Amino acid sequence: MKKSSENELLEAPGLYGTLKLEEKLIQRIWNNGEFSQKNLKTSDGKTLEILDSGRWNLAEEGPDFKDATLLIDGNVISGDIEIHIEEKDWEKHGHDNDPAYRKVILHVLVYPPKRKGTVVPSIAEEGIATFVLLPQLRKSLEEHAEEEAIGRLHGISFENAPSKDFPQNWEESRKWAYERWLTKRNYAEKRLKAAGWVEACHQWLLEVLGHLRNRSPMARIALKYPTQSWLTGLETNAVYSSQKDWKLRGCRPFNHPKKRLKQYAQLIENCPNWMESLKNMDFKSDSLQRELSDFNRKNLNLKRLEKEFTQEVLGGNFGGTRVHTLMIDACLPLWSVYHDLDVFDFWFHWTAGDVPSTFRSWAKEKGLTHRFLPFCNGIAQSIIFGNIQRSIQPSSS
């Protein structure tokens, strides 16, 4: 088995504070190719191309990835790859004198080494080149860690979850949901700065269509085939075949990525300017000036807005809870940042999207919902916040 130190939990700096980071999360990012692979360079300035990222070694002693193939400065090199958060972890784990690491050809780090051009010492005759992953990530470490934590939530029962991880009353639910809202706005701001309005909408919508299981290949498709490619016409089966790591076991027919790609192609065909239609939605209601106690679905006109988003912006191409997830996770945070308006209450009272069915019973058990206060996105987000904080944020003790 792998040594326990290889999967240790570390506190690491993120965009919005300190977060808990598992090396296995970074390994998964490498394995799934969730980073830009254009114009890569090692820390000592050599060109780097990843021909084969290697076989993820989850079962035995030794490097994290076996039998990788790289092109470094034009030379094809085959061997193993080791991944760490920081440069010092190489010697800390004793790899510099371990024969099992003799075949390592690349040391992948999250954070840059302190000295520029570092070559890692090895038992092999030559040192090992270093590659820094963080600048190449398409999403922040927080987003990756959060997705991991949310994925684990689907297997938690109410009885097994600590009570402190649930909001105890309506006020706490709003407070926790607002923290989630601010985080999503931060993500949206980063995406808009990197890609602009049209491509940010395109990329994030495709990611959300991948749901938890297939976000990574959907994200790569969004980058490989930008909006203009879809406007000129794409064969969705060929787009689907461009990715090889789809997770299809247990995937329901309506969630199959082939179906989602066809739906997106239909959206582009029927509503080629859907991003502009989204931008022109009107969330600037007079109700924003009212007291917080007055906010509800009726005076926010959410029924009308949800219909407009579903039918006019997205052309009726998506239904069920997924259409609400598209608004909650991507579209409304992007709209809010683009227009520089905090529309938290629209987001809070919006119909909940794809969340575990147990969330409704949890909320009812805690007295957060009743006849006049239906379950909504904000309540779901506050439950997510309480549970993922335990997973990604360091404890205060």
mmCIF file of C-alpha atoms in Angstrom:
data_model
loop_
_atom_site.group_PDB
_atom_site.id
_atom_site.type_symbol
_atom_site.label_atom_id
_atom_site.label_comp_id
_atom_site.label_asym_id
_atom_site.label_seq_id
_atom_site.Cartn_x
_atom_site.Cartn_y
_atom_site.Cartn_z
ATOM 1 C CA MET A 1 0.000 0.000 0.000
ATOM 2 C CA LYS A 2 1.038 3.632 -0.423
ATOM 3 C CA LYS A 3 2.661 5.237 2.599
ATOM 4 C CA SER A 4 0.253 7.351 4.693
ATOM 5 C CA SER A 5 2.521 10.368 4.271
ATOM 6 C CA GLU A 6 1.763 10.311 0.555
ATOM 7 C CA ASN A 7 -1.889 11.192 1.209
ATOM 8 C CA GLU A 8 -1.390 13.547 4.119
ATOM 9 C CA LEU A 9 -3.679 16.523 4.619
ATOM 10 C CA LEU A 10 -1.907 19.857 4.367
ATOM 11 C CA GLU A 11 -2.963 23.442 5.000
ATOM 12 C CA ALA A 12 -2.213 25.487 1.924
ATOM 13 C CA PRO A 13 -2.777 29.093 0.835
ATOM 14 C CA GLY A 14 -5.689 29.571 -1.540
ATOM 15 C CA LEU A 15 -7.255 32.538 -3.290
ATOM 16 C CA TYR A 16 -9.604 33.319 -0.419
ATOM 17 C CA GLY A 17 -7.758 32.031 2.642
ATOM 18 C CA THR A 18 -6.213 28.841 3.903
ATOM 19 C CA LEU A 19 -7.694 25.509 2.844
ATOM 20 C CA LYS A 20 -7.042 21.874 3.588
ATOM 21 C CA LEU A 21 -5.433 20.166 0.630
ATOM 22 C CA GLU A 22 -4.898 16.458 -0.004
ATOM 23 C CA GLU A 23 -2.121 15.386 -2.333
ATOM 24 C CA LYS A 24 -4.601 12.925 -3.806
ATOM 25 C CA LEU A 25 -6.665 15.883 -5.045
ATOM 26 C CA ILE A 26 -3.635 17.197 -6.953
ATOM 27 C CA GLN A 27 -3.002 13.716 -8.303
ATOM 28 C CA ARG A 28 -6.579 13.628 -9.573
ATOM 29 C CA ILE A 29 -6.124 16.985 -11.309
ATOM 30 C CA TRP A 30 -3.023 15.600 -13.055
ATOM 31 C CA ASN A 31 -4.740 12.321 -13.918
ATOM 32 C CA ASN A 32 -7.775 14.095 -15.404
ATOM 33 C CA GLY A 33 -5.688 16.668 -17.268
ATOM 34 C CA GLU A 34 -7.536 19.554 -15.610
ATOM 35 C CA PHE A 35 -4.916 22.148 -16.501
ATOM 36 C CA SER A 36 -3.705 23.994 -19.571
ATOM 37 C CA GLN A 37 -1.161 21.931 -21.481
ATOM 38 C CA LYS A 38 -0.061 24.589 -23.965
ATOM 39 C CA ASN A 39 3.446 26.075 -23.962
ATOM 40 C CA LEU A 40 4.515 24.286 -20.790
ATOM 41 C CA LYS A 41 7.982 24.754 -19.332
ATOM 42 C CA THR A 42 9.917 23.130 -16.526
ATOM 43 C CA SER A 43 11.161 25.362 -13.720
ATOM 44 C CA ASP A 44 14.611 25.462 -15.347
ATOM 45 C CA GLY A 45 13.141 26.762 -18.626
ATOM 46 C CA LYS A 46 12.951 23.623 -20.772
ATOM 47 C CA THR A 47 9.951 23.060 -23.023
ATOM 48 C CA LEU A 48 7.574 20.365 -21.795
ATOM 49 C CA GLU A 49 4.919 18.369 -23.616
ATOM 50 C CA ILE A 50 2.921 15.632 -21.902
ATOM 51 C CA LEU A 51 2.537 12.739 -24.337
ATOM 52 C CA ASP A 52 1.222 10.322 -21.700
ATOM 53 C CA SER A 53 0.531 11.449 -18.132
ATOM 54 C CA GLY A 54 1.138 7.928 -16.813
ATOM 55 C CA ARG A 55 -0.815 5.286 -14.913
ATOM 56 C CA TRP A 56 -2.118 6.469 -11.541
ATOM 57 C CA ASN A 57 -0.422 4.349 -8.885
ATOM 58 C CA LEU A 58 -3.002 3.896 -6.133
ATOM 59 C CA ALA A 59 -2.040 0.409 -4.996
ATOM 60 C CA GLU A 60 1.695 0.053 -4.487
ATOM 61 C CA GLU A 61 4.790 1.747 -3.115
ATOM 62 C CA GLY A 62 6.576 4.204 -5.344
ATOM 63 C CA PRO A 63 5.825 7.236 -7.508
ATOM 64 C CA ASP A 64 2.304 8.572 -7.977
ATOM 65 C CA PHE A 65 2.242 7.925 -11.734
ATOM 66 C CA LYS A 66 4.034 5.115 -13.544
ATOM 67 C CA ASP A 67 5.130 4.766 -17.161
ATOM 68 C CA ALA A 68 4.588 8.348 -18.301
ATOM 69 C CA THR A 69 6.002 9.734 -21.537
ATOM 70 C CA LEU A 70 7.160 13.342 -21.857
ATOM 71 C CA LEU A 71 8.798 15.485 -24.501
ATOM 72 C CA ILE A 72 11.385 17.700 -22.769
ATOM 73 C CA ASP A 73 13.312 20.104 -24.990
ATOM 74 C CA GLY A 74 12.471 17.895 -27.959
ATOM 75 C CA ASN A 75 13.656 14.667 -26.338
ATOM 76 C CA VAL A 76 11.200 11.836 -25.650
ATOM 77 C CA ILE A 77 11.626 10.576 -22.080
ATOM 78 C CA SER A 78 9.737 7.744 -20.392
ATOM 79 C CA GLY A 79 9.500 7.096 -16.672
ATOM 80 C CA ASP A 80 7.543 7.966 -13.536
ATOM 81 C CA ILE A 81 6.067 11.162 -12.094
ATOM 82 C CA GLU A 82 5.839 12.242 -8.453
ATOM 83 C CA ILE A 83 3.447 14.945 -7.228
ATOM 84 C CA HIS A 84 3.796 17.109 -4.125
ATOM 85 C CA ILE A 85 2.364 20.326 -2.730
ATOM 86 C CA GLU A 86 5.809 21.852 -2.127
ATOM 87 C CA GLU A 87 9.378 21.152 -3.216
ATOM 88 C CA LYS A 88 10.535 20.243 0.309
ATOM 89 C CA ASP A 89 8.171 17.245 0.369
ATOM 90 C CA TRP A 90 10.535 15.306 -1.941
ATOM 91 C CA GLU A 91 13.262 14.999 0.673
ATOM 92 C CA LYS A 92 10.777 15.081 3.568
ATOM 93 C CA HIS A 93 9.313 11.812 2.263
ATOM 94 C CA GLY A 94 12.783 10.345 1.673
ATOM 95 C CA HIS A 95 12.464 10.024 -2.085
ATOM 96 C CA ASP A 96 15.985 11.364 -2.725
ATOM 97 C CA ASN A 97 17.510 8.109 -1.400
ATOM 98 C CA ASP A 98 14.744 5.653 -2.297
ATOM 99 C CA PRO A 99 15.467 3.253 -5.204
ATOM 100 C CA ALA A 100 11.713 3.054 -5.923
ATOM 101 C CA TYR A 101 11.960 6.630 -7.229
ATOM 102 C CA ARG A 102 14.967 6.026 -9.484
ATOM 103 C CA LYS A 103 12.816 6.213 -12.640
ATOM 104 C CA VAL A 104 11.102 9.533 -11.796
ATOM 105 C CA ILE A 105 11.471 11.954 -14.711
ATOM 106 C CA LEU A 106 9.336 14.866 -13.465
ATOM 107 C CA HIS A 107 8.525 16.334 -10.053
ATOM 108 C CA VAL A 108 5.139 18.103 -10.236
ATOM 109 C CA LEU A 109 4.529 20.797 -7.614
ATOM 110 C CA VAL A 110 1.527 22.920 -6.752
ATOM 111 C CA TYR A 111 3.607 25.885 -5.569
ATOM 112 C CA PRO A 112 6.829 27.172 -7.172
ATOM 113 C CA PRO A 113 10.168 26.176 -5.625
ATOM 114 C CA LYS A 114 11.944 28.888 -3.665
ATOM 115 C CA ARG A 115 14.906 28.814 -6.004
ATOM 116 C CA LYS A 116 14.339 29.372 -9.707
ATOM 117 C CA GLY A 117 15.517 26.585 -11.982
ATOM 118 C CA THR A 118 15.496 23.949 -9.256
ATOM 119 C CA VAL A 119 16.412 20.392 -10.237
ATOM 120 C CA VAL A 120 15.426 17.822 -7.621
ATOM 121 C CA PRO A 121 18.221 15.595 -6.236
ATOM 122 C CA SER A 122 17.758 11.897 -6.950
ATOM 123 C CA ILE A 123 19.447 8.560 -6.449
ATOM 124 C CA ALA A 124 19.625 8.453 -10.244
ATOM 125 C CA GLU A 125 22.675 9.934 -11.972
ATOM 126 C CA GLU A 126 20.834 13.031 -13.202
ATOM 127 C CA GLY A 127 18.555 15.356 -11.267
ATOM 128 C CA ILE A 128 14.822 15.542 -11.910
ATOM 129 C CA ALA A 129 13.141 18.472 -13.620
ATOM 130 C CA THR A 130 10.358 20.316 -11.794
ATOM 131 C CA PHE A 131 7.017 21.468 -13.194
ATOM 132 C CA VAL A 132 4.755 23.918 -11.320
ATOM 133 C CA LEU A 133 1.059 23.142 -11.761
ATOM 134 C CA LEU A 134 -0.666 26.110 -10.088
ATOM 135 C CA PRO A 135 -0.263 28.690 -12.908
ATOM 136 C CA GLN A 136 -1.735 26.203 -15.392
ATOM 137 C CA LEU A 137 -4.924 25.403 -13.454
ATOM 138 C CA ARG A 138 -8.144 26.362 -15.224
ATOM 139 C CA LYS A 139 -9.976 26.553 -11.892
ATOM 140 C CA SER A 140 -8.817 27.611 -8.453
ATOM 141 C CA LEU A 141 -7.728 25.073 -5.855
ATOM 142 C CA GLU A 142 -10.827 26.051 -3.864
ATOM 143 C CA GLU A 143 -13.097 25.040 -6.742
ATOM 144 C CA HIS A 144 -11.395 21.676 -7.065
ATOM 145 C CA ALA A 145 -11.496 21.048 -3.306
ATOM 146 C CA GLU A 146 -15.122 22.149 -3.124
ATOM 147 C CA GLU A 147 -16.198 19.802 -5.915
ATOM 148 C CA GLU A 148 -14.525 16.917 -4.082
ATOM 149 C CA ALA A 149 -16.307 17.797 -0.855
ATOM 150 C CA ILE A 150 -19.720 18.191 -2.506
ATOM 151 C CA GLY A 151 -19.272 14.828 -4.201
ATOM 152 C CA ARG A 152 -18.780 13.208 -0.803
ATOM 153 C CA LEU A 153 -21.952 14.871 0.524
ATOM 154 C CA HIS A 154 -24.108 12.606 -1.642
ATOM 155 C CA GLY A 155 -23.172 9.654 0.538
ATOM 156 C CA ILE A 156 -23.777 11.253 3.953
ATOM 157 C CA SER A 157 -26.894 10.467 5.960
ATOM 158 C CA PHE A 158 -28.498 13.030 8.247
ATOM 159 C CA GLU A 159 -27.818 10.837 11.266
ATOM 160 C CA ASN A 160 -24.093 10.591 10.486
ATOM 161 C CA ALA A 161 -23.495 14.289 9.838
ATOM 162 C CA PRO A 162 -22.474 16.398 12.862
ATOM 163 C CA SER A 163 -25.282 18.768 13.902
ATOM 164 C CA LYS A 164 -22.889 21.737 13.903
ATOM 165 C CA ASP A 165 -22.562 21.298 10.133
ATOM 166 C CA PHE A 166 -26.196 22.363 9.655
ATOM 167 C CA PRO A 167 -27.625 25.869 10.038
ATOM 168 C CA GLN A 168 -29.591 26.045 13.257
ATOM 169 C CA ASN A 169 -32.062 28.726 12.178
ATOM 170 C CA TRP A 170 -33.141 30.944 9.283
ATOM 171 C CA GLU A 171 -30.646 33.707 10.092
ATOM 172 C CA GLU A 172 -27.718 31.290 10.124
ATOM 173 C CA SER A 173 -28.950 29.720 6.913
ATOM 174 C CA ARG A 174 -28.893 33.116 5.173
ATOM 175 C CA LYS A 175 -25.472 33.917 6.614
ATOM 176 C CA TRP A 176 -23.937 30.657 5.451
ATOM 177 C CA ALA A 177 -25.619 30.870 2.056
ATOM 178 C CA TYR A 178 -24.201 34.374 1.606
ATOM 179 C CA GLU A 179 -20.702 32.982 2.149
ATOM 180 C CA ARG A 180 -21.371 30.505 -0.668
ATOM 181 C CA TRP A 181 -22.668 33.334 -2.849
ATOM 182 C CA LEU A 182 -19.527 35.405 -2.305
ATOM 183 C CA THR A 183 -17.377 32.404 -3.200
ATOM 184 C CA LYS A 184 -19.289 31.835 -6.431
ATOM 185 C CA ARG A 185 -18.969 35.530 -7.318
ATOM 186 C CA ASN A 186 -15.217 35.265 -6.759
ATOM 187 C CA TYR A 187 -15.084 32.298 -9.123
ATOM 188 C CA ALA A 188 -17.167 34.209 -11.656
ATOM 189 C CA GLU A 189 -14.907 37.252 -11.447
ATOM 190 C CA LYS A 190 -11.852 35.124 -12.125
ATOM 191 C CA ARG A 191 -13.501 33.443 -15.113
ATOM 192 C CA LEU A 192 -14.678 36.730 -16.614
ATOM 193 C CA LYS A 193 -11.204 38.223 -16.317
ATOM 194 C CA ALA A 194 -9.684 35.182 -17.991
ATOM 195 C CA ALA A 195 -12.177 34.600 -20.794
ATOM 196 C CA GLY A 196 -14.633 37.485 -21.171
ATOM 197 C CA TRP A 197 -18.420 37.278 -21.037
ATOM 198 C CA VAL A 198 -19.168 34.993 -23.994
ATOM 199 C CA GLU A 199 -16.494 32.363 -23.385
ATOM 200 C CA ALA A 200 -16.987 32.401 -19.613
ATOM 201 C CA CYS A 201 -20.684 31.630 -20.141
ATOM 202 C CA HIS A 202 -19.850 28.953 -22.711
ATOM 203 C CA GLN A 203 -17.194 27.276 -20.563
ATOM 204 C CA TRP A 204 -19.068 27.323 -17.279
ATOM 205 C CA LEU A 205 -22.362 26.142 -18.769
ATOM 206 C CA LEU A 206 -20.683 23.111 -20.348
ATOM 207 C CA GLU A 207 -18.910 22.327 -17.077
ATOM 208 C CA VAL A 208 -22.161 22.402 -15.127
ATOM 209 C CA LEU A 209 -23.788 20.160 -17.740
ATOM 210 C CA GLY A 210 -21.124 17.598 -16.868
ATOM 211 C CA HIS A 211 -22.425 17.576 -13.276
ATOM 212 C CA LEU A 212 -20.040 16.140 -10.663
ATOM 213 C CA ARG A 213 -18.906 13.059 -12.555
ATOM 214 C CA ASN A 214 -17.988 14.554 -15.913
ATOM 215 C CA ARG A 215 -17.081 18.184 -15.257
ATOM 216 C CA SER A 216 -13.447 17.632 -16.225
ATOM 217 C CA PRO A 217 -13.961 16.310 -19.776
ATOM 218 C CA MET A 218 -16.707 18.894 -20.331
ATOM 219 C CA ALA A 219 -14.305 21.651 -19.258
ATOM 220 C CA ARG A 220 -11.694 20.411 -21.730
ATOM 221 C CA ILE A 221 -14.306 20.305 -24.494
ATOM 222 C CA ALA A 222 -15.288 23.911 -23.733
ATOM 223 C CA LEU A 223 -11.674 24.989 -24.227
ATOM 224 C CA LYS A 224 -11.006 22.754 -27.224
ATOM 225 C CA TYR A 225 -14.195 23.884 -28.974
ATOM 226 C CA PRO A 226 -14.890 27.578 -28.200
ATOM 227 C CA THR A 227 -18.196 29.255 -28.974
ATOM 228 C CA GLN A 228 -17.319 30.034 -32.582
ATOM 229 C CA SER A 229 -16.710 26.342 -33.293
ATOM 230 C CA TRP A 230 -20.229 25.505 -32.162
ATOM 231 C CA LEU A 231 -21.711 28.350 -34.197
ATOM 232 C CA THR A 232 -20.131 27.019 -37.386
ATOM 233 C CA GLY A 233 -21.419 23.520 -36.644
ATOM 234 C CA LEU A 234 -19.950 20.560 -34.788
ATOM 235 C CA GLU A 235 -20.700 16.845 -34.914
ATOM 236 C CA THR A 236 -21.469 16.060 -31.284
ATOM 237 C CA ASN A 237 -20.417 12.404 -31.511
ATOM 238 C CA ALA A 238 -16.971 13.541 -32.649
ATOM 239 C CA VAL A 239 -16.865 16.088 -29.822
ATOM 240 C CA TYR A 240 -17.782 13.357 -27.350
ATOM 241 C CA SER A 241 -15.108 11.027 -28.763
ATOM 242 C CA SER A 242 -12.435 13.699 -28.286
ATOM 243 C CA GLN A 243 -12.398 12.800 -24.572
ATOM 244 C CA LYS A 244 -11.598 9.340 -23.238
ATOM 245 C CA ASP A 245 -12.200 9.585 -19.499
ATOM 246 C CA TRP A 246 -15.983 9.809 -19.263
ATOM 247 C CA LYS A 247 -17.437 8.344 -16.059
ATOM 248 C CA LEU A 248 -20.519 6.486 -17.262
ATOM 249 C CA ARG A 249 -21.102 3.803 -14.631
ATOM 250 C CA GLY A 250 -24.408 4.534 -12.926
ATOM 251 C CA CYS A 251 -25.037 7.499 -15.235
ATOM 252 C CA ARG A 252 -28.746 7.943 -15.925
ATOM 253 C CA PRO A 253 -29.771 8.298 -19.597
ATOM 254 C CA PHE A 254 -30.834 11.953 -19.233
ATOM 255 C CA ASN A 255 -27.454 12.775 -17.663
ATOM 256 C CA HIS A 256 -25.344 10.998 -20.278
ATOM 257 C CA PRO A 257 -22.721 13.446 -21.596
ATOM 258 C CA LYS A 258 -23.665 12.602 -25.199
ATOM 259 C CA LYS A 259 -27.197 13.808 -24.477
ATOM 260 C CA ARG A 260 -25.923 16.934 -22.725
ATOM 261 C CA LEU A 261 -23.638 17.772 -25.667
ATOM 262 C CA LYS A 262 -26.537 17.363 -28.095
ATOM 263 C CA GLN A 263 -28.661 19.635 -25.910
ATOM 264 C CA TYR A 264 -25.925 22.260 -25.927
ATOM 265 C CA ALA A 265 -25.565 22.005 -29.716
ATOM 266 C CA GLN A 266 -29.338 22.471 -29.976
ATOM 267 C CA LEU A 267 -29.112 25.525 -27.720
ATOM 268 C CA ILE A 268 -26.447 27.091 -29.947
ATOM 269 C CA GLU A 269 -28.484 26.309 -33.071
ATOM 270 C CA ASN A 270 -31.780 27.639 -31.721
ATOM 271 C CA CYS A 271 -30.459 30.432 -29.491
ATOM 272 C CA PRO A 272 -27.026 31.452 -30.840
ATOM 273 C CA ASN A 273 -27.154 34.662 -28.793
ATOM 274 C CA TRP A 274 -28.176 33.036 -25.511
ATOM 275 C CA MET A 275 -25.253 34.686 -23.704
ATOM 276 C CA GLU A 276 -26.558 38.109 -24.758
ATOM 277 C CA SER A 277 -30.079 37.175 -23.665
ATOM 278 C CA LEU A 278 -28.719 36.164 -20.272
ATOM 279 C CA LYS A 279 -26.841 39.446 -19.980
ATOM 280 C CA ASN A 280 -30.067 41.355 -20.680
ATOM 281 C CA MET A 281 -32.136 39.644 -17.989
ATOM 282 C CA ASP A 282 -33.459 42.135 -15.450
ATOM 283 C CA PHE A 283 -32.669 41.354 -11.832
ATOM 284 C CA LYS A 284 -32.569 45.060 -10.923
ATOM 285 C CA SER A 285 -35.926 44.947 -9.154
ATOM 286 C CA ASP A 286 -37.153 47.708 -6.847
ATOM 287 C CA SER A 287 -37.451 44.965 -4.235
ATOM 288 C CA LEU A 288 -33.682 45.235 -3.784
ATOM 289 C CA GLN A 289 -34.345 48.365 -1.761
ATOM 290 C CA ARG A 290 -36.782 46.693 0.635
ATOM 291 C CA GLU A 291 -36.109 45.276 4.053
ATOM 292 C CA LEU A 292 -34.664 41.759 4.058
ATOM 293 C CA SER A 293 -37.788 40.405 5.768
ATOM 294 C CA ASP A 294 -39.855 41.303 2.694
ATOM 295 C CA PHE A 295 -37.929 39.098 0.300
ATOM 296 C CA ASN A 296 -39.717 36.061 -1.055
ATOM 297 C CA ARG A 297 -40.274 34.349 -4.392
ATOM 298 C CA LYS A 298 -43.372 36.411 -5.149
ATOM 299 C CA ASN A 299 -42.035 39.928 -4.718
ATOM 300 C CA LEU A 300 -38.814 38.977 -6.503
ATOM 301 C CA ASN A 301 -40.889 37.802 -9.506
ATOM 302 C CA LEU A 302 -38.918 34.562 -9.526
ATOM 303 C CA LYS A 303 -41.611 32.554 -11.289
ATOM 304 C CA ARG A 304 -41.408 34.944 -14.242
ATOM 305 C CA LEU A 305 -37.605 35.047 -14.183
ATOM 306 C CA GLU A 306 -37.275 31.263 -14.017
ATOM 307 C CA LYS A 307 -39.625 30.937 -16.999
ATOM 308 C CA GLU A 308 -37.681 33.590 -18.929
ATOM 309 C CA PHE A 309 -34.381 31.834 -18.244
ATOM 310 C CA THR A 310 -35.716 28.388 -19.139
ATOM 311 C CA GLN A 311 -37.724 29.305 -22.238
ATOM 312 C CA GLU A 312 -36.208 32.478 -23.688
ATOM 313 C CA VAL A 313 -32.535 32.348 -22.698
ATOM 314 C CA LEU A 314 -32.050 28.572 -22.961
ATOM 315 C CA GLY A 315 -34.790 27.960 -25.524
ATOM 316 C CA GLY A 316 -36.464 25.187 -23.551
ATOM 317 C CA ASN A 317 -33.516 22.876 -24.198
ATOM 318 C CA PHE A 318 -33.009 21.963 -20.546
ATOM 319 C CA GLY A 319 -35.492 20.956 -17.897
ATOM 320 C CA GLY A 320 -35.776 19.517 -14.425
ATOM 321 C CA THR A 321 -33.421 20.582 -11.672
ATOM 322 C CA ARG A 322 -30.463 20.910 -14.056
ATOM 323 C CA VAL A 323 -31.806 24.142 -15.526
ATOM 324 C CA HIS A 324 -31.787 25.655 -12.033
ATOM 325 C CA THR A 325 -28.259 24.380 -11.401
ATOM 326 C CA LEU A 326 -27.137 26.187 -14.560
ATOM 327 C CA MET A 327 -28.481 29.461 -13.169
ATOM 328 C CA ILE A 328 -27.306 28.926 -9.578
ATOM 329 C CA ASP A 329 -23.788 27.673 -10.254
ATOM 330 C CA ALA A 330 -22.873 29.656 -13.351
ATOM 331 C CA CYS A 331 -25.256 32.148 -14.908
ATOM 332 C CA LEU A 332 -26.383 34.299 -11.983
ATOM 333 C CA PRO A 333 -22.890 34.657 -10.436
ATOM 334 C CA LEU A 334 -21.580 35.713 -13.871
ATOM 335 C CA TRP A 335 -24.487 38.157 -14.346
ATOM 336 C CA SER A 336 -23.901 39.635 -10.887
ATOM 337 C CA VAL A 337 -20.188 40.262 -11.445
ATOM 338 C CA TYR A 338 -20.651 41.541 -15.000
ATOM 339 C CA HIS A 339 -23.275 44.103 -13.896
ATOM 340 C CA ASP A 340 -21.548 44.774 -10.561
ATOM 341 C CA LEU A 341 -24.790 44.152 -8.681
ATOM 342 C CA ASP A 342 -25.196 41.961 -5.621
ATOM 343 C CA VAL A 343 -28.372 39.995 -6.384
ATOM 344 C CA PHE A 344 -28.002 37.549 -3.514
ATOM 345 C CA ASP A 345 -31.716 37.354 -2.712
ATOM 346 C CA PHE A 346 -32.621 36.269 -6.231
ATOM 347 C CA TRP A 347 -29.987 33.545 -5.944
ATOM 348 C CA PHE A 348 -31.096 32.576 -2.421
ATOM 349 C CA HIS A 349 -34.802 32.160 -3.245
ATOM 350 C CA TRP A 350 -34.244 30.559 -6.668
ATOM 351 C CA THR A 351 -35.544 26.987 -6.960
ATOM 352 C CA ALA A 352 -32.926 24.489 -5.766
ATOM 353 C CA GLY A 353 -30.938 22.659 -8.420
ATOM 354 C CA ASP A 354 -29.174 19.292 -8.353
ATOM 355 C CA VAL A 355 -28.737 18.575 -4.653
ATOM 356 C CA PRO A 356 -29.105 15.294 -2.729
ATOM 357 C CA SER A 357 -32.762 14.510 -2.036
ATOM 358 C CA THR A 358 -31.914 14.197 1.662
ATOM 359 C CA PHE A 359 -31.319 17.968 1.813
ATOM 360 C CA ARG A 360 -35.075 18.589 1.858
ATOM 361 C CA SER A 361 -35.640 16.238 4.781
ATOM 362 C CA TRP A 362 -32.616 17.702 6.599
ATOM 363 C CA ALA A 363 -34.006 21.220 6.183
ATOM 364 C CA LYS A 364 -37.442 20.144 7.393
ATOM 365 C CA GLU A 365 -35.911 18.324 10.369
ATOM 366 C CA LYS A 366 -34.085 21.527 11.352
ATOM 367 C CA GLY A 367 -37.233 23.626 10.975
ATOM 368 C CA LEU A 368 -35.773 25.666 8.103
ATOM 369 C CA THR A 369 -38.751 25.056 5.822
ATOM 370 C CA HIS A 370 -42.497 25.033 6.280
ATOM 371 C CA ARG A 371 -45.669 25.761 4.313
ATOM 372 C CA PHE A 372 -44.917 29.459 3.811
ATOM 373 C CA LEU A 373 -41.157 29.046 3.484
ATOM 374 C CA PRO A 374 -40.466 26.404 0.826
ATOM 375 C CA PHE A 375 -37.140 24.700 0.276
ATOM 376 C CA CYS A 376 -34.967 26.833 -2.010
ATOM 377 C CA ASN A 377 -31.437 27.177 -3.313
ATOM 378 C CA GLY A 378 -30.234 29.289 -0.390
ATOM 379 C CA ILE A 379 -31.189 26.666 2.177
ATOM 380 C CA ALA A 380 -29.465 23.977 0.106
ATOM 381 C CA GLN A 381 -26.364 26.161 -0.220
ATOM 382 C CA SER A 382 -26.220 26.763 3.534
ATOM 383 C CA ILE A 383 -26.250 22.998 4.129
ATOM 384 C CA ILE A 384 -23.472 22.584 1.570
ATOM 385 C CA PHE A 385 -21.488 25.378 3.220
ATOM 386 C CA GLY A 386 -21.672 23.842 6.683
ATOM 387 C CA ASN A 387 -20.587 20.438 5.473
ATOM 388 C CA ILE A 388 -17.830 21.415 3.065
ATOM 389 C CA GLN A 389 -16.274 23.855 5.526
ATOM 390 C CA ARG A 390 -15.365 20.829 7.614
ATOM 391 C CA SER A 391 -13.694 19.308 4.551
ATOM 392 C CA ILE A 392 -11.768 22.220 3.052
ATOM 393 C CA GLN A 393 -11.210 24.754 5.838
ATOM 394 C CA PRO A 394 -8.774 24.247 8.730
ATOM 395 C CA SER A 395 -10.287 23.998 12.189
ATOM 396 C CA SER A 396 -9.707 26.890 14.588
ATOM 397 C CA SER A 397 -8.352 24.587 17.276
#
